PDB file of C-alpha atoms in Angstrom:
ATOM      1  CA  MET A 679      33.827  62.063-102.989  1.00  0.00           C
ATOM      2  CA  MET A 680      35.970  60.357-100.383  1.00  0.00           C
ATOM      3  CA  ASN A 681      36.635  62.004 -97.039  1.00  0.00           C
ATOM      4  CA  LYS A 682      40.052  62.002 -95.293  1.00  0.00           C
ATOM      5  CA  ARG A 683      39.273  58.834 -93.292  1.00  0.00           C
ATOM      6  CA  GLN A 684      38.313  56.962 -96.433  1.00  0.00           C
ATOM      7  CA  VAL A 685      41.495  58.086 -98.207  1.00  0.00           C
ATOM      8  CA  ILE A 686      43.649  56.967 -95.261  1.00  0.00           C
ATOM      9  CA  PHE A 687      41.888  53.603 -95.080  1.00  0.00           C
ATOM     10  CA  GLY A 688      42.153  53.276 -98.870  1.00  0.00           C
ATOM     11  CA  ILE A 689      45.908  53.769 -98.644  1.00  0.00           C
ATOM     12  CA  LEU A 690      46.063  51.223 -95.801  1.00  0.00           C
ATOM     13  CA  ALA A 691      44.039  48.753 -97.903  1.00  0.00           C
ATOM     14  CA  ILE A 692      46.490  49.109-100.781  1.00  0.00           C
ATOM     15  CA  ALA A 693      49.409  48.639 -98.354  1.00  0.00           C
ATOM     16  CA  VAL A 694      47.869  45.422 -96.993  1.00  0.00           C
ATOM     17  CA  MET A 695      47.234  44.188-100.544  1.00  0.00           C
ATOM     18  CA  VAL A 696      50.865  44.874-101.446  1.00  0.00           C
ATOM     19  CA  MET A 697      51.970  42.992 -98.320  1.00  0.00           C
ATOM     20  CA  ILE A 698      49.755  40.015 -99.250  1.00  0.00           C
ATOM     21  CA  PHE A 699      51.106  40.116-102.804  1.00  0.00           C
ATOM     22  CA  GLY A 700      54.642  40.063-101.390  1.00  0.00           C
ATOM     23  CA  PHE A 701      53.905  36.983 -99.301  1.00  0.00           C
ATOM     24  CA  SER A 702      52.325  35.280-102.319  1.00  0.00           C
ATOM     25  CA  ALA A 703      55.292  36.133-104.539  1.00  0.00           C
ATOM     26  CA  LYS A 704      57.659  34.060-102.394  1.00  0.00           C
ATOM     27  CA  ASN A 705      58.489  30.685-103.878  1.00  0.00           C
ATOM     28  CA  ALA A 706      57.490  27.504-102.044  1.00  0.00           C
ATOM     29  CA  ASP A 707      60.852  27.131-100.256  1.00  0.00           C
ATOM     30  CA  GLU A 708      60.852  30.711 -98.941  1.00  0.00           C
ATOM     31  CA  SER A 709      57.218  30.446 -97.886  1.00  0.00           C
ATOM     32  CA  THR A 710      57.828  27.151 -96.087  1.00  0.00           C
ATOM     33  CA  GLU A 711      60.867  28.572 -94.296  1.00  0.00           C
ATOM     34  CA  GLU A 712      58.850  31.544 -93.039  1.00  0.00           C
ATOM     35  CA  SER A 713      55.929  29.461 -91.821  1.00  0.00           C
ATOM     36  CA  LEU A 714      58.269  27.011 -90.090  1.00  0.00           C
ATOM     37  CA  GLU A 715      59.884  29.954 -88.283  1.00  0.00           C
ATOM     38  CA  VAL A 716      56.421  30.939 -87.063  1.00  0.00           C
ATOM     39  CA  GLY A 717      55.841  27.333 -85.958  1.00  0.00           C
ATOM     40  CA  MET A 718      59.118  27.359 -84.041  1.00  0.00           C
ATOM     41  CA  THR A 719      58.108  30.609 -82.317  1.00  0.00           C
ATOM     42  CA  ILE A 720      54.735  29.105 -81.391  1.00  0.00           C
ATOM     43  CA  GLY A 721      56.581  26.121 -79.945  1.00  0.00           C
ATOM     44  CA  LYS A 722      58.828  28.387 -77.862  1.00  0.00           C
ATOM     45  CA  VAL A 723      55.793  30.220 -76.492  1.00  0.00           C
ATOM     46  CA  THR A 724      53.420  27.294 -75.927  1.00  0.00           C
ATOM     47  CA  VAL A 725      55.527  24.189 -75.235  1.00  0.00           C
ATOM     48  CA  LYS A 726      57.270  23.924 -71.893  1.00  0.00           C
ATOM     49  CA  ASP A 727      61.029  23.467 -72.304  1.00  0.00           C
ATOM     50  CA  PHE A 728      60.734  23.664 -76.093  1.00  0.00           C
ATOM     51  CA  LYS A 729      64.216  25.145 -76.339  1.00  0.00           C
ATOM     52  CA  LYS A 730      65.598  22.089 -74.517  1.00  0.00           C
ATOM     53  CA  LEU A 731      64.142  19.687 -77.094  1.00  0.00           C
ATOM     54  CA  PRO A 732      66.556  18.370 -79.720  1.00  0.00           C
ATOM     55  CA  TYR A 733      66.452  20.541 -82.826  1.00  0.00           C
ATOM     56  CA  PRO A 734      64.913  17.789 -85.029  1.00  0.00           C
ATOM     57  CA  GLU A 735      61.990  17.529 -82.562  1.00  0.00           C
ATOM     58  CA  GLN A 736      61.531  21.289 -82.644  1.00  0.00           C
ATOM     59  CA  VAL A 737      61.388  21.152 -86.444  1.00  0.00           C
ATOM     60  CA  ARG A 738      58.919  18.227 -86.342  1.00  0.00           C
ATOM     61  CA  PHE A 739      56.667  20.291 -84.074  1.00  0.00           C
ATOM     62  CA  ALA A 740      56.824  23.239 -86.484  1.00  0.00           C
ATOM     63  CA  GLU A 741      56.104  20.948 -89.450  1.00  0.00           C
ATOM     64  CA  LYS A 742      53.180  19.373 -87.601  1.00  0.00           C
ATOM     65  CA  ILE A 743      51.429  22.737 -87.172  1.00  0.00           C
ATOM     66  CA  ASP A 744      52.594  24.203 -90.505  1.00  0.00           C
ATOM     67  CA  HIS A 745      49.266  23.716 -92.305  1.00  0.00           C
ATOM     68  CA  MET A 746      47.366  25.410 -89.480  1.00  0.00           C
ATOM     69  CA  VAL A 747      49.903  28.252 -89.387  1.00  0.00           C
ATOM     70  CA  ARG A 748      49.554  28.865 -93.126  1.00  0.00           C
ATOM     71  CA  LYS A 749      45.754  28.773 -93.161  1.00  0.00           C
ATOM     72  CA  SER A 750      45.550  30.973 -90.048  1.00  0.00           C
ATOM     73  CA  ALA A 751      47.845  33.490 -91.736  1.00  0.00           C
ATOM     74  CA  HIS A 752      45.551  33.550 -94.777  1.00  0.00           C
ATOM     75  CA  PHE A 753      42.505  34.097 -92.600  1.00  0.00           C
ATOM     76  CA  LEU A 754      44.077  36.772 -90.408  1.00  0.00           C
ATOM     77  CA  GLU A 755      45.632  38.864 -93.171  1.00  0.00           C
ATOM     78  CA  TYR A 756      42.321  38.915 -95.016  1.00  0.00           C
ATOM     79  CA  THR A 757      40.426  39.710 -91.793  1.00  0.00           C
ATOM     80  CA  VAL A 758      42.598  42.810 -91.469  1.00  0.00           C
ATOM     81  CA  LEU A 759      41.972  43.618 -95.140  1.00  0.00           C
ATOM     82  CA  GLY A 760      38.211  43.249 -94.666  1.00  0.00           C
ATOM     83  CA  PHE A 761      38.264  45.554 -91.644  1.00  0.00           C
ATOM     84  CA  ILE A 762      40.200  48.197 -93.566  1.00  0.00           C
ATOM     85  CA  LEU A 763      38.100  47.850 -96.726  1.00  0.00           C
ATOM     86  CA  PHE A 764      34.910  48.405 -94.747  1.00  0.00           C
ATOM     87  CA  PHE A 765      36.170  51.743 -93.461  1.00  0.00           C
ATOM     88  CA  THR A 766      37.405  52.621 -96.948  1.00  0.00           C
ATOM     89  CA  PHE A 767      33.886  52.256 -98.347  1.00  0.00           C
ATOM     90  CA  TYR A 768      31.847  53.434 -95.352  1.00  0.00           C
ATOM     91  CA  GLY A 769      30.672  57.019 -95.724  1.00  0.00           C
ATOM     92  CA  GLU A 770      27.755  59.240 -96.652  1.00  0.00           C
ATOM     93  CA  LYS A 771      26.930  57.311 -99.816  1.00  0.00           C
ATOM     94  CA  LEU A 772      27.567  53.795 -98.496  1.00  0.00           C
ATOM     95  CA  LYS A 773      26.187  53.029 -95.059  1.00  0.00           C
ATOM     96  CA  ARG A 774      27.134  50.026 -92.915  1.00  0.00           C
ATOM     97  CA  VAL A 775      25.504  47.148 -94.790  1.00  0.00           C
ATOM     98  CA  LYS A 776      26.466  48.328 -98.280  1.00  0.00           C
ATOM     99  CA  ALA A 777      29.996  49.215 -97.157  1.00  0.00           C
ATOM    100  CA  GLY A 778      30.291  45.723 -95.672  1.00  0.00           C
ATOM    101  CA  ILE A 779      29.089  44.114 -98.898  1.00  0.00           C
ATOM    102  CA  PHE A 780      31.429  46.233-101.030  1.00  0.00           C
ATOM    103  CA  GLY A 781      34.334  45.465 -98.670  1.00  0.00           C
ATOM    104  CA  TRP A 782      33.624  41.729 -98.742  1.00  0.00           C
ATOM    105  CA  ILE A 783      33.274  41.621-102.535  1.00  0.00           C
ATOM    106  CA  THR A 784      36.455  43.680-103.057  1.00  0.00           C
ATOM    107  CA  GLY A 785      38.463  41.537-100.636  1.00  0.00           C
ATOM    108  CA  THR A 786      37.148  38.297-102.138  1.00  0.00           C
ATOM    109  CA  LEU A 787      37.977  39.442-105.669  1.00  0.00           C
ATOM    110  CA  TYR A 788      41.452  40.346-104.471  1.00  0.00           C
ATOM    111  CA  ALA A 789      41.800  36.860-102.956  1.00  0.00           C
ATOM    112  CA  VAL A 790      40.905  35.348-106.337  1.00  0.00           C
ATOM    113  CA  THR A 791      43.520  37.450-108.128  1.00  0.00           C
ATOM    114  CA  ASP A 792      46.080  36.596-105.444  1.00  0.00           C
ATOM    115  CA  GLU A 793      45.516  32.870-105.930  1.00  0.00           C
ATOM    116  CA  ILE A 794      45.780  33.241-109.722  1.00  0.00           C
ATOM    117  CA  HIS A 795      49.053  35.141-109.159  1.00  0.00           C
ATOM    118  CA  GLN A 796      50.395  32.178-107.174  1.00  0.00           C
ATOM    119  CA  MET A 797      50.044  29.910-110.236  1.00  0.00           C
ATOM    120  CA  PHE A 798      53.029  31.781-111.670  1.00  0.00           C
ATOM    121  CA  VAL A 799      55.223  31.471-108.553  1.00  0.00           C
ATOM    122  CA  PRO A 800      57.575  28.448-108.447  1.00  0.00           C
ATOM    123  CA  GLY A 801      56.213  25.712-106.198  1.00  0.00           C
ATOM    124  CA  ARG A 802      52.986  27.594-105.409  1.00  0.00           C
ATOM    125  CA  ALA A 803      49.464  26.794-106.562  1.00  0.00           C
ATOM    126  CA  CYS A 804      46.057  28.367-107.054  1.00  0.00           C
ATOM    127  CA  MET A 805      43.752  26.824-104.455  1.00  0.00           C
ATOM    128  CA  PHE A 806      39.997  27.331-104.259  1.00  0.00           C
ATOM    129  CA  THR A 807      40.106  26.418-100.551  1.00  0.00           C
ATOM    130  CA  ASP A 808      42.458  29.354 -99.931  1.00  0.00           C
ATOM    131  CA  VAL A 809      40.027  31.702-101.680  1.00  0.00           C
ATOM    132  CA  CYS A 810      37.297  30.395 -99.346  1.00  0.00           C
ATOM    133  CA  ILE A 811      39.502  30.903 -96.269  1.00  0.00           C
ATOM    134  CA  ASP A 812      40.492  34.386 -97.479  1.00  0.00           C
ATOM    135  CA  SER A 813      36.883  35.303 -98.241  1.00  0.00           C
ATOM    136  CA  GLY A 814      35.873  34.105 -94.776  1.00  0.00           C
ATOM    137  CA  GLY A 815      38.571  36.313 -93.309  1.00  0.00           C
ATOM    138  CA  VAL A 816      37.330  39.325 -95.288  1.00  0.00           C
ATOM    139  CA  LEU A 817      33.765  38.592 -94.149  1.00  0.00           C
ATOM    140  CA  THR A 818      34.922  38.365 -90.529  1.00  0.00           C
ATOM    141  CA  GLY A 819      36.775  41.683 -90.821  1.00  0.00           C
ATOM    142  CA  THR A 820      33.809  43.440 -92.374  1.00  0.00           C
ATOM    143  CA  LEU A 821      31.355  42.005 -89.827  1.00  0.00           C
ATOM    144  CA  LEU A 822      33.634  43.075 -86.981  1.00  0.00           C
ATOM    145  CA  SER A 823      33.764  46.543 -88.515  1.00  0.00           C
ATOM    146  CA  VAL A 824      29.974  46.732 -88.753  1.00  0.00           C
ATOM    147  CA  LEU A 825      29.671  45.581 -85.127  1.00  0.00           C
ATOM    148  CA  ILE A 826      32.320  47.980 -83.794  1.00  0.00           C
ATOM    149  CA  LEU A 827      30.870  50.899 -85.730  1.00  0.00           C
ATOM    150  CA  GLY A 828      27.392  50.028 -84.455  1.00  0.00           C
ATOM    151  CA  ILE A 829      28.656  50.085 -80.867  1.00  0.00           C
ATOM    152  CA  ILE A 830      30.461  53.398 -81.421  1.00  0.00           C
ATOM    153  CA  LEU A 831      27.369  54.985 -82.961  1.00  0.00           C
ATOM    154  CA  ALA A 832      25.127  53.654 -80.171  1.00  0.00           C
ATOM    155  CA  VAL A 833      27.432  55.046 -77.467  1.00  0.00           C
ATOM    156  CA  ARG A 834      27.669  58.385 -79.296  1.00  0.00           C
ATOM    157  CA  HIS A 835      23.878  58.532 -79.650  1.00  0.00           C
ATOM    158  CA  ARG A 836      23.371  57.941 -75.910  1.00  0.00           C
ATOM    159  CA  LYS A 837      25.780  60.738 -74.965  1.00  0.00           C
ATOM    160  CA  VAL A 838      23.954  63.308 -77.091  1.00  0.00           C
TER     161      VAL A 838
END
């Protein structure tokens, strides 16, 4: 039986999966436009006088970091998913290690299905490297969850 926390985190996990599915459902042109917008924002924040550069140079900057932006987005969205999945599974029946393993496996399987889904989206592809990046993100999220929970439990134990 799931407790209230697990239900809430389960709902959050589904919401994140729907969000990821939405990103993956965008065709190549829409996806490129979004990631270039992120690249432009990064330029505005990190490059002195970026706004004063001619527009074609701003676009070149965004294109130059586009691959990194896309792969970072994969990693980060799946890190969040891994964090949430851990707390979905963690409870009386599944302690930290098992909850982490279940979270990682669930998130990795979702990454596989997400990549397969992209085969049917115009201009998108199923990439094994993306599954590896996504799986690494899920693993990072679950490991962070295990670490944070361990710290919380240690602090709670000391106060008792």
